[in-house]
Tab-separated table of C-alpha atoms in Angstrom:
chain	number	residue	atom	x	y	z
A	41	MET	CA	13.578	-12.512	26.227
A	42	LYS	CA	11.187	-9.185	26.420
A	43	LYS	CA	10.810	-9.390	22.659
A	44	THR	CA	9.543	-13.148	22.615
A	45	LEU	CA	7.143	-12.142	25.470
A	46	LEU	CA	5.893	-9.026	23.915
A	47	VAL	CA	4.867	-10.964	20.714
A	48	LEU	CA	3.421	-13.853	22.758
A	49	CYS	CA	1.289	-11.270	24.664
A	50	LEU	CA	0.301	-9.664	21.047
A	51	SER	CA	-0.323	-13.223	19.566
A	52	LEU	CA	-2.698	-14.448	22.391
A	53	PRO	CA	-5.783	-12.411	21.506
A	54	LEU	CA	-5.525	-14.246	18.105
A	55	PHE	CA	-6.235	-17.473	20.186
A	56	ALA	CA	-8.653	-15.900	22.810
A	57	ASP	CA	-11.461	-13.247	23.445
A	58	VAL	CA	-9.967	-9.830	24.747
A	59	LYS	CA	-11.972	-8.783	27.887
A	60	HIS	CA	-11.380	-5.131	29.502
A	61	LEU	CA	-9.197	-3.816	26.697
A	62	SER	CA	-7.556	-0.527	26.965
A	63	LEU	CA	-7.017	2.057	24.232
A	64	PRO	CA	-3.005	1.757	24.334
A	65	GLN	CA	-3.546	-1.956	24.158
A	66	ALA	CA	-5.550	-2.002	21.069
A	67	ILE	CA	-3.134	0.306	19.481
A	68	LYS	CA	-0.569	-2.445	19.811
A	69	ILE	CA	-2.740	-4.888	18.705
A	70	LEU	CA	-3.736	-2.666	15.568
A	71	LYS	CA	-0.097	-2.599	14.565
A	72	HIS	CA	0.524	-6.561	15.121
A	73	ASP	CA	-2.552	-7.811	13.456
A	74	ASN	CA	-4.491	-5.330	11.456
A	75	LEU	CA	-4.724	-7.089	7.858
A	76	GLU	CA	-4.675	-3.921	6.110
A	77	LEU	CA	-1.599	-2.693	7.717
A	78	LYS	CA	0.334	-6.199	6.886
A	79	ILE	CA	-0.719	-5.641	3.129
A	80	ALA	CA	0.822	-2.125	3.264
A	81	LYS	CA	4.040	-3.511	4.992
A	82	PHE	CA	4.384	-6.197	2.075
A	83	ASN	CA	3.743	-3.441	-0.589
A	84	ALA	CA	6.267	-1.394	1.235
A	85	ARG	CA	9.015	-3.992	1.120
A	86	MET	CA	8.491	-5.007	-2.461
A	87	LYS	CA	9.028	-1.216	-3.331
A	88	LYS	CA	12.140	-1.535	-1.481
A	89	LEU	CA	13.121	-4.674	-3.433
A	90	GLU	CA	12.380	-2.720	-6.575
A	91	ALA	CA	14.845	0.074	-5.640
A	92	GLU	CA	17.470	-2.363	-4.583
A	93	ALA	CA	17.153	-4.179	-7.993
A	94	VAL	CA	17.437	-0.920	-9.754
A	95	GLN	CA	20.714	-0.324	-7.909
A	96	ALA	CA	22.155	-3.894	-8.761
A	97	LYS	CA	22.000	-2.976	-12.414
A	98	ASN	CA	24.990	-0.577	-12.159
A	99	TYR	CA	27.131	-3.805	-11.157
A	100	GLY	CA	26.201	-5.449	-14.602
A	101	ARG	CA	25.297	-9.228	-14.895
A	102	ALA	CA	27.283	-12.099	-15.651
A	103	ASP	CA	25.792	-15.172	-17.118
A	104	LEU	CA	27.103	-18.863	-17.653
A	105	THR	CA	25.312	-20.658	-20.779
A	106	ILE	CA	25.610	-24.400	-21.483
A	107	ALA	CA	24.254	-25.515	-24.700
A	108	ALA	CA	24.070	-28.985	-26.087
A	109	ILE	CA	22.851	-29.107	-29.647
A	110	ARG	CA	22.890	-31.822	-32.615
A	111	SER	CA	22.824	-31.004	-36.028
A	112	ASN	CA	23.469	-32.220	-39.699
A	113	ASP	CA	22.846	-28.551	-41.038
A	114	ALA	CA	25.922	-27.828	-43.458
A	115	LEU	CA	26.266	-24.298	-41.601
A	116	ASN	CA	25.895	-25.548	-38.159
A	117	VAL	CA	28.243	-28.061	-38.557
A	118	PHE	CA	30.751	-26.022	-40.131
A	119	GLY	CA	30.308	-23.518	-37.558
A	120	PHE	CA	30.647	-26.214	-34.649
A	121	LYS	CA	33.771	-27.597	-36.030
A	122	LEU	CA	35.451	-23.783	-36.310
A	123	GLN	CA	34.339	-23.471	-32.584
A	124	SER	CA	35.831	-26.638	-31.566
A	125	ARG	CA	38.834	-25.634	-33.500
A	126	GLU	CA	39.060	-28.837	-35.550
A	127	ALA	CA	38.261	-27.378	-38.801
A	128	THR	CA	40.189	-29.063	-41.739
A	129	PHE	CA	40.935	-28.510	-45.379
A	130	ALA	CA	38.765	-31.522	-46.159
A	131	ASP	CA	35.900	-29.903	-44.093
A	132	PHE	CA	35.897	-27.250	-47.265
A	133	GLY	CA	35.305	-29.628	-49.741
A	134	PHE	CA	39.183	-30.110	-50.771
A	135	ALA	CA	38.943	-33.870	-51.406
A	136	ASP	CA	36.628	-33.193	-54.332
A	137	PHE	CA	38.975	-30.393	-55.655
A	138	MET	CA	42.091	-32.269	-55.334
A	139	GLY	CA	40.497	-35.402	-56.825
A	140	ALA	CA	39.556	-33.465	-60.046
A	141	ILE	CA	43.358	-31.946	-59.901
A	142	GLY	CA	45.133	-35.571	-59.759
A	143	GLN	CA	42.483	-36.973	-62.623
A	144	GLY	CA	43.975	-33.910	-64.625
A	145	ALA	CA	47.633	-34.521	-63.581
A	146	MET	CA	47.099	-38.277	-64.942
A	147	GLN	CA	45.778	-37.576	-68.124
A	148	ALA	CA	48.783	-34.919	-68.802
A	149	ASN	CA	51.115	-37.752	-67.772
A	150	GLY	CA	53.833	-36.049	-66.439
A	151	ASN	CA	53.545	-32.850	-69.151
A	152	PHE	CA	53.515	-29.822	-67.033
A	153	GLY	CA	52.304	-27.769	-70.563
A	154	ALA	CA	49.792	-30.333	-71.299
A	155	PHE	CA	48.676	-30.052	-67.431
A	156	SER	CA	48.310	-26.447	-67.473
A	157	GLN	CA	46.622	-26.349	-70.828
A	158	GLY	CA	44.065	-28.453	-69.552
A	159	LEU	CA	43.592	-26.659	-66.199
A	160	ALA	CA	43.126	-23.541	-68.136
A	161	GLN	CA	40.736	-25.233	-70.328
A	162	ASN	CA	38.390	-27.070	-67.284
A	163	GLY	CA	39.134	-24.568	-64.580
A	164	ASP	CA	35.341	-23.485	-64.616
A	165	SER	CA	34.414	-26.666	-64.556
A	166	ILE	CA	36.438	-27.830	-61.751
A	167	LEU	CA	35.142	-24.481	-59.658
A	168	GLN	CA	31.605	-25.692	-60.291
A	169	ILE	CA	32.168	-28.951	-58.174
A	170	ALA	CA	30.056	-28.936	-55.398
A	171	PRO	CA	31.750	-30.833	-52.530
A	172	ASN	CA	29.954	-33.168	-50.927
A	173	ASP	CA	31.901	-32.987	-47.553
A	174	LEU	CA	31.042	-29.233	-47.391
A	175	ASN	CA	27.374	-29.410	-48.398
A	176	TYR	CA	26.257	-32.992	-46.779
A	177	PRO	CA	28.363	-33.323	-43.705
A	178	GLY	CA	27.453	-36.048	-41.217
A	179	ALA	CA	25.395	-35.107	-38.124
A	180	ARG	CA	27.666	-33.484	-35.395
A	181	ASN	CA	27.252	-32.958	-31.444
A	182	HIS	CA	28.051	-29.728	-30.008
A	183	PHE	CA	28.694	-28.634	-26.400
A	184	GLN	CA	29.125	-25.121	-25.366
A	185	THR	CA	29.996	-23.428	-21.952
A	186	LYS	CA	30.143	-19.528	-22.120
A	187	PHE	CA	30.972	-17.428	-19.342
A	188	SER	CA	29.542	-13.669	-20.204
A	189	TYR	CA	29.658	-10.364	-18.140
A	190	LYS	CA	28.188	-7.254	-19.238
A	191	VAL	CA	28.292	-3.751	-17.237
A	192	PRO	CA	27.205	-0.367	-18.074
A	193	LEU	CA	29.945	2.392	-17.939
A	194	TYR	CA	27.705	5.382	-18.645
A	195	THR	CA	24.156	5.613	-19.234
A	196	GLY	CA	24.046	9.453	-19.274
A	197	GLY	CA	22.695	9.375	-15.677
A	198	LYS	CA	19.709	7.163	-16.630
A	199	LEU	CA	20.560	4.264	-13.960
A	200	THR	CA	21.297	6.983	-11.322
A	201	GLU	CA	18.093	8.908	-11.967
A	202	TYR	CA	16.168	5.644	-11.996
A	203	GLY	CA	17.997	4.814	-8.846
A	204	ARG	CA	16.900	8.044	-7.193
A	205	ILE	CA	13.258	7.623	-8.342
A	206	SER	CA	12.671	4.171	-7.382
A	207	ASN	CA	14.228	4.943	-3.768
A	208	MET	CA	11.678	7.754	-3.393
A	209	LEU	CA	8.937	5.432	-4.355
A	210	TYR	CA	9.883	3.151	-1.558
A	211	GLN	CA	9.621	6.252	0.749
A	212	MET	CA	6.520	6.938	-0.743
A	213	SER	CA	5.215	3.496	0.287
A	214	LEU	CA	6.309	4.041	3.787
A	215	LEU	CA	4.381	7.491	3.867
A	216	ASP	CA	1.115	5.762	2.289
A	217	ARG	CA	1.585	3.115	5.016
A	218	ARG	CA	2.089	5.444	7.666
A	219	LYS	CA	-1.429	7.380	6.350
A	220	LEU	CA	-3.375	4.182	6.368
A	221	PHE	CA	-1.852	3.343	9.974
A	222	ASN	CA	-3.173	6.932	11.214
A	223	ALA	CA	-6.559	5.928	9.446
A	224	LYS	CA	-6.879	2.704	11.431
A	225	VAL	CA	-6.012	4.670	14.576
A	226	TYR	CA	-8.473	7.235	14.083
A	227	GLU	CA	-11.182	4.233	13.401
A	228	THR	CA	-9.966	2.305	16.545
A	229	LYS	CA	-10.044	5.384	18.742
A	230	LYS	CA	-13.517	6.442	17.274
A	231	ALA	CA	-14.789	2.776	17.997
A	232	PHE	CA	-13.500	3.087	21.913
A	233	TYR	CA	-15.219	6.565	22.140
A	234	ASP	CA	-18.338	5.469	20.330
A	235	ILE	CA	-18.687	2.562	22.449
A	236	SER	CA	-17.972	4.668	25.755
A	237	LEU	CA	-20.725	6.903	24.396
A	238	VAL	CA	-23.278	4.192	23.412
A	239	GLU	CA	-22.881	2.567	26.854
A	240	ASN	CA	-23.205	5.860	28.653
A	241	TYR	CA	-26.787	6.337	26.407
A	242	ILE	CA	-27.489	2.757	27.619
A	243	VAL	CA	-26.928	3.624	31.044
A	244	ASN	CA	-29.447	6.984	30.645
A	245	LEU	CA	-32.019	4.814	28.748
A	246	ARG	CA	-32.118	2.612	31.814
A	247	LYS	CA	-33.005	5.311	34.273
A	248	ILE	CA	-35.533	6.914	31.962
A	249	ILE	CA	-37.264	3.464	31.689
A	250	LYS	CA	-36.985	2.938	35.472
A	251	ASN	CA	-38.200	6.391	35.869
A	252	ILE	CA	-40.934	5.642	33.447
A	253	SER	CA	-41.787	2.531	35.351
A	254	THR	CA	-42.115	4.284	38.473
A	255	LEU	CA	-44.562	6.974	36.645
A	256	GLU	CA	-46.243	3.818	35.599
A	257	ASN	CA	-46.848	2.626	39.106
A	258	VAL	CA	-47.672	6.038	40.216
A	259	VAL	CA	-50.646	6.131	37.460
A	260	LYS	CA	-51.584	2.787	38.475
A	261	SER	CA	-52.156	3.517	42.121
A	262	MET	CA	-53.918	7.038	40.947
A	263	GLN	CA	-55.971	4.993	38.522
A	264	LYS	CA	-57.207	2.683	41.690
A	265	GLU	CA	-58.437	5.848	43.857
A	266	GLY	CA	-59.940	7.244	40.721
A	267	TYR	CA	-57.593	10.199	40.254
A	268	ALA	CA	-55.920	9.039	37.071
A	269	LYS	CA	-57.582	7.631	33.579
A	270	GLU	CA	-56.942	4.566	31.772
A	271	THR	CA	-55.846	6.802	28.812
A	272	ASP	CA	-53.144	7.991	31.282
A	273	LEU	CA	-51.853	4.755	31.787
A	274	PHE	CA	-51.621	4.072	28.027
A	275	GLU	CA	-49.693	7.028	27.328
A	276	VAL	CA	-47.042	5.963	29.867
A	277	GLN	CA	-46.872	2.591	28.368
A	278	ALA	CA	-46.676	3.616	25.177
A	279	ARG	CA	-43.647	5.858	26.063
A	280	LYS	CA	-42.146	3.017	28.095
A	281	ALA	CA	-42.318	0.849	24.876
A	282	GLU	CA	-40.822	3.360	22.846
A	283	ALA	CA	-37.899	3.842	25.441
A	284	GLN	CA	-37.449	0.128	25.452
A	285	SER	CA	-37.195	0.062	21.674
A	286	MET	CA	-34.326	2.943	21.825
A	287	TYR	CA	-32.558	0.873	24.488
A	288	ASN	CA	-32.740	-2.336	22.329
A	289	GLN	CA	-31.323	-0.390	19.379
A	290	ALA	CA	-28.475	1.111	21.371
A	291	LYS	CA	-27.610	-2.252	22.679
A	292	LEU	CA	-27.510	-3.344	18.882
A	293	ASN	CA	-25.562	-0.240	18.030
A	294	ARG	CA	-22.971	-1.256	21.054
A	295	GLU	CA	-22.880	-4.992	19.504
A	296	LEU	CA	-22.041	-3.402	15.973
A	297	ALA	CA	-19.339	-1.110	17.380
A	298	TYR	CA	-17.704	-4.089	18.668
A	299	GLN	CA	-17.736	-5.936	15.772
A	300	PHE	CA	-15.988	-3.165	13.980
A	301	LEU	CA	-13.353	-3.057	16.616
A	302	SER	CA	-12.723	-6.943	16.159
A	303	PHE	CA	-12.357	-6.562	12.545
A	304	LEU	CA	-9.641	-3.882	13.038
A	305	LEU	CA	-7.817	-5.620	15.303
A	306	ASN	CA	-8.532	-9.194	13.785
A	307	THR	CA	-9.005	-10.214	17.366
A	308	GLU	CA	-12.385	-10.796	18.865
A	309	VAL	CA	-12.939	-8.002	21.497
A	310	ARG	CA	-15.549	-8.696	24.444
A	311	SER	CA	-15.404	-5.668	26.401
A	312	ILE	CA	-13.014	-2.458	26.756
A	313	ARG	CA	-11.874	-0.085	29.550
A	314	HIS	CA	-14.071	3.037	29.149
A	315	VAL	CA	-12.165	6.188	27.944
A	316	ASN	CA	-13.480	9.904	28.616
A	317	GLU	CA	-16.011	10.499	26.432
A	318	SER	CA	-14.481	14.085	25.379
A	319	ALA	CA	-11.158	13.387	23.398
A	320	PRO	CA	-8.517	15.939	24.469
A	321	MET	CA	-8.208	18.979	21.916
A	322	PRO	CA	-4.695	18.768	20.590
A	323	ARG	CA	-2.411	21.710	20.232
A	324	VAL	CA	-1.596	22.828	16.485
A	325	SER	CA	1.419	24.786	15.174
A	326	LYS	CA	1.926	25.786	11.877
A	327	SER	CA	5.426	24.597	11.994
A	328	ALA	CA	4.419	21.348	13.549
A	329	LEU	CA	1.814	20.929	10.739
A	330	ALA	CA	4.375	21.870	7.874
A	331	MET	CA	6.788	19.362	9.468
A	332	ASN	CA	4.372	16.358	10.337
A	333	ASN	CA	1.382	16.091	8.042
A	334	LEU	CA	1.850	13.180	5.371
A	335	ASP	CA	-0.267	14.722	2.594
A	336	ILE	CA	2.471	17.741	2.739
A	337	GLN	CA	5.486	15.025	2.958
A	338	LYS	CA	3.959	13.133	0.100
A	339	ALA	CA	3.318	16.294	-2.230
A	340	GLU	CA	6.949	17.408	-1.433
A	341	LEU	CA	8.370	13.799	-2.186
A	342	GLY	CA	6.215	13.878	-5.422
A	343	LEU	CA	7.934	17.271	-6.537
A	344	GLN	CA	11.617	15.536	-5.751
A	345	ILE	CA	10.408	12.607	-8.245
A	346	ALA	CA	9.080	15.131	-10.659
A	347	ASN	CA	12.426	16.708	-10.624
A	348	HIS	CA	14.489	13.495	-11.171
A	349	ALA	CA	12.237	12.251	-14.147
A	350	MET	CA	12.926	15.720	-15.637
A	351	ASP	CA	16.822	15.054	-15.252
A	352	LEU	CA	15.928	11.286	-16.707
A	353	GLU	CA	14.396	12.614	-19.861
A	354	LYS	CA	17.564	14.867	-20.545
A	355	SER	CA	19.791	11.901	-20.527
A	356	ARG	CA	17.914	11.395	-23.693
A	357	TYR	CA	20.558	13.515	-25.314
A	358	LEU	CA	23.482	11.632	-24.070
A	359	PRO	CA	25.607	8.608	-25.160
A	360	GLU	CA	25.380	5.155	-23.459
A	361	VAL	CA	28.467	3.378	-23.139
A	362	GLY	CA	28.727	-0.474	-22.309
A	363	ALA	CA	31.289	-3.099	-21.848
A	364	PHE	CA	31.257	-6.853	-22.506
A	365	ALA	CA	33.557	-9.808	-21.913
A	366	GLU	CA	33.046	-13.507	-22.970
A	367	TYR	CA	35.050	-16.514	-22.396
A	368	GLY	CA	34.078	-20.214	-23.033
A	369	SER	CA	34.921	-23.301	-24.724
A	370	ALA	CA	33.192	-25.992	-27.176
A	371	ASP	CA	33.479	-29.598	-28.525
A	372	ASN	CA	31.625	-32.375	-29.686
A	373	HIS	CA	32.061	-33.910	-26.007
A	374	PHE	CA	30.964	-31.970	-22.875
A	375	TRP	CA	34.014	-30.224	-21.316
A	376	ASN	CA	36.542	-32.092	-23.550
A	377	ASP	CA	40.001	-30.212	-23.298
A	378	PHE	CA	38.364	-27.097	-22.035
A	379	THR	CA	41.274	-24.930	-22.028
A	380	GLY	CA	42.872	-26.349	-25.000
A	381	LYS	CA	39.469	-25.331	-27.248
A	382	ASP	CA	38.675	-22.013	-25.002
A	383	ALA	CA	38.192	-18.487	-26.706
A	384	TYR	CA	37.463	-15.054	-25.344
A	385	THR	CA	35.883	-11.809	-26.558
A	386	VAL	CA	36.054	-8.383	-24.975
A	387	GLY	CA	34.565	-5.048	-26.149
A	388	VAL	CA	33.032	-1.763	-25.805
A	389	GLN	CA	30.036	-0.496	-27.041
A	390	MET	CA	28.574	3.188	-27.424
A	391	LYS	CA	25.140	4.048	-28.425
A	392	TRP	CA	24.278	7.449	-29.179
A	393	ASN	CA	20.781	8.916	-30.273
A	394	LEU	CA	21.425	11.387	-33.060
A	395	PHE	CA	17.804	11.924	-34.171
A	396	SER	CA	14.558	10.855	-32.907
A	397	GLY	CA	12.209	13.712	-35.042
A	398	GLY	CA	11.659	15.835	-31.942
A	399	GLU	CA	10.549	13.103	-29.543
A	400	ASP	CA	13.291	13.513	-27.103
A	401	GLU	CA	12.800	17.438	-26.957
A	402	LYS	CA	8.698	16.769	-26.431
A	403	GLU	CA	9.272	14.275	-23.819
A	404	VAL	CA	11.808	16.642	-21.787
A	405	GLU	CA	9.246	19.717	-21.961
A	406	LYS	CA	6.564	17.265	-20.895
A	407	ALA	CA	8.702	16.189	-17.762
A	408	ARG	CA	9.339	19.803	-17.190
A	409	LEU	CA	5.418	20.861	-17.471
A	410	LYS	CA	4.696	18.150	-14.794
A	411	TYR	CA	7.779	19.464	-12.533
A	412	LEU	CA	5.879	23.129	-12.733
A	413	LYS	CA	2.493	21.429	-11.967
A	414	THR	CA	3.465	19.537	-9.295
A	415	LYS	CA	5.392	22.350	-7.528
A	416	ASP	CA	1.795	23.954	-7.656
A	417	GLN	CA	0.324	21.033	-6.102
A	418	VAL	CA	2.557	21.162	-3.268
A	419	ALA	CA	1.672	24.932	-2.890
A	420	LEU	CA	-1.935	23.733	-2.933
A	421	ALA	CA	-1.486	20.991	-0.583
A	422	ARG	CA	0.076	23.270	2.316
A	423	LYS	CA	-2.586	25.816	2.154
A	424	GLY	CA	-5.553	23.193	1.627
A	425	ILE	CA	-4.358	21.281	4.696
A	426	ALA	CA	-3.661	24.515	6.848
A	427	LEU	CA	-7.279	25.832	5.891
A	428	LYS	CA	-8.743	22.489	6.778
A	429	VAL	CA	-7.091	22.441	10.222
A	430	LYS	CA	-8.647	25.835	10.619
A	431	LYS	CA	-11.986	24.650	9.636
A	432	LEU	CA	-11.964	21.498	12.181
A	433	ARG	CA	-10.882	23.827	15.184
A	434	THR	CA	-13.457	26.051	14.303
A	435	GLU	CA	-16.016	23.275	14.466
A	436	ILE	CA	-14.778	21.866	17.360
A	437	LEU	CA	-14.875	25.211	19.385
A	438	SER	CA	-18.396	25.294	18.038
A	439	ILE	CA	-19.286	21.842	19.231
A	440	ASN	CA	-17.783	22.458	22.660
A	441	SER	CA	-20.463	25.190	23.154
A	442	ASP	CA	-22.991	23.150	21.843
A	443	ILE	CA	-21.905	20.525	24.302
A	444	HIS	CA	-21.912	23.239	27.188
A	445	SER	CA	-25.404	23.995	26.284
A	446	TYR	CA	-26.941	20.712	25.731
A	447	ARG	CA	-25.527	19.385	29.542
A	448	THR	CA	-27.163	22.500	30.970
A	449	GLN	CA	-30.371	21.942	29.078
A	450	LEU	CA	-30.190	18.271	30.279
A	451	LYS	CA	-29.671	19.199	33.879
A	452	TYR	CA	-32.766	21.281	33.803
A	453	ALA	CA	-34.833	19.089	31.926
A	454	ARG	CA	-34.628	16.466	34.323
A	455	ARG	CA	-35.326	18.574	37.124
A	456	VAL	CA	-38.521	20.084	35.145
A	457	TYR	CA	-39.503	16.483	34.816
A	458	GLU	CA	-39.282	15.668	38.250
A	459	ASN	CA	-41.345	18.767	39.116
A	460	TYR	CA	-43.986	18.007	36.465
A	461	LYS	CA	-43.970	14.282	37.797
A	462	THR	CA	-44.815	15.611	41.271
A	463	ARG	CA	-47.334	18.207	39.986
A	464	TYR	CA	-49.259	15.416	38.429
A	465	GLU	CA	-49.208	13.436	41.211
A	466	GLU	CA	-51.301	16.574	43.085
A	467	GLY	CA	-53.516	16.795	40.068
A	468	MET	CA	-52.270	19.873	38.976
A	469	VAL	CA	-51.007	18.630	35.056
A	470	SER	CA	-52.180	15.929	32.747
A	471	ILE	CA	-49.728	12.832	32.123
A	472	SER	CA	-49.174	14.339	28.746
A	473	ASP	CA	-47.539	17.440	30.137
A	474	VAL	CA	-44.957	15.007	31.958
A	475	LEU	CA	-44.429	12.703	29.117
A	476	ILE	CA	-43.740	15.933	27.173
A	477	LYS	CA	-41.329	16.970	29.822
A	478	GLN	CA	-39.641	13.605	29.896
A	479	SER	CA	-39.342	13.905	26.429
A	480	LYS	CA	-37.324	16.920	26.336
A	481	GLU	CA	-34.861	15.230	28.627
A	482	LEU	CA	-34.609	11.974	26.200
A	483	GLU	CA	-34.030	14.677	23.364
A	484	MET	CA	-31.448	16.864	25.049
A	485	LEU	CA	-29.600	13.300	26.070
A	486	LEU	CA	-29.636	12.490	22.443
A	487	LYS	CA	-28.541	15.549	21.256
A	488	LEU	CA	-25.571	15.675	24.120
A	489	LEU	CA	-24.420	12.466	23.146
A	490	GLY	CA	-24.579	13.085	19.329
A	491	ALA	CA	-22.497	16.416	19.664
A	492	LYS	CA	-19.921	14.451	21.661
A	493	ASN	CA	-19.562	11.723	19.292
A	494	LYS	CA	-19.380	14.702	16.369
A	495	ARG	CA	-16.662	16.566	18.359
A	496	ASN	CA	-14.648	13.720	19.281
A	497	THR	CA	-14.687	12.594	15.388
A	498	LYS	CA	-13.293	16.066	14.002
A	499	ILE	CA	-10.545	15.642	16.933
A	500	PHE	CA	-9.241	12.433	15.950
A	501	GLU	CA	-9.576	13.779	12.254
A	502	LEU	CA	-7.445	16.507	13.494
A	503	ASP	CA	-5.099	14.025	14.965
A	504	SER	CA	-4.909	12.140	11.857
A	505	ILE	CA	-3.898	15.312	9.851
A	506	LEU	CA	-1.197	16.422	12.395
A	507	ASN	CA	0.382	12.446	12.175
A	508	ARG	CA	-0.239	11.701	15.888
A	509	GLY	CA	-0.997	8.242	15.619
A	510	GLY	CA	1.970	6.850	17.009
A	511	GLU	CA	4.794	4.939	15.553
A	512	VAL	CA	4.185	2.353	13.175
């Protein structure tokens, strides 16, 4: 019952828009509905079936063959009769032979000596007689039912190695699916944090536009009293239009982020529950990295596959042994006297290649070199991933310092703007000075949000490397 409710809950977004979506809920929907993950799941299932198909070859193959044939070909008709166990001397053309012998006996008129002499003189001509029954038989139906079974007894390790390799390829497909899932979790998290950041940006832009509108009203009041120029008002209004344009662009970016999130989840998402703008820094250890990183796991699995591929090539030097058995029956009527006309064949066959012009040696050496190459690739993957993690951590720590600096600068830029606004009202500074300070506030806001976005991106990338997307 609980599983049914869970499925219904996860399926519900397919039929209705989702509002106030939380990140954990989004990950659950991602697992269930993302189209790329569904395709990867099908690919993994096909690899599993391929592995099972290789294992099935160890049990051999049994076939039932039913043939219905009609022919007047002399060879076919004679063979049909033999298979049906119905061949007679007449089928060999003995009627024509016996006719010639009988004619010779009549001419000898009971004289055995004359008969023998005539047989010796005319023997060659008798043997040259083309028997009509053998060469020109009547058309015949032939129905054959045959059961056959073939099984490999020894393949030099080929089937064993094929089975291991195909199973490892299935495991590789699971790792590929897992890596794709981590990538989609990365994109989903980034979409959530991007939306949260852009909405924070929108809120701040609203405040800035409100402050500029307040400044515009101040300029209008001072203009009426003759303390402000018309150009002051124009400068403020131009800045307000610029801020409004940035505000509209931010809303479009938010809409684009929602569209991308909806694409990832294969579900229309209208709103989300905001997340903390700064993603938590993951803990990294060498042991966890070596154990969990999917690229390292894939490289190690590839090394095992290369090792078994080398053993597979070595099996070229060994013989192959198989057994077969056949049982069936044939007649000119379908299933007529089946057991009375049945037959069986059993046997064992060995095939052993003794010479291939050096091809086998070259293939074995090629497999060995590929194994050594893959071994170096595993070492390279380990060092490369470790270096990448160190680089990401260093970059994140550097961005942390930038965020702290931008946050402090933004705080003071707002204070400076308010101060210059007051001084402008007192006639101590120009409107250009006020707007310059307001631009500094906007600049620091953009830098702060950009640094937060960059930091989150690198943290999600680090999570993906550490394989922390959750269970797929």
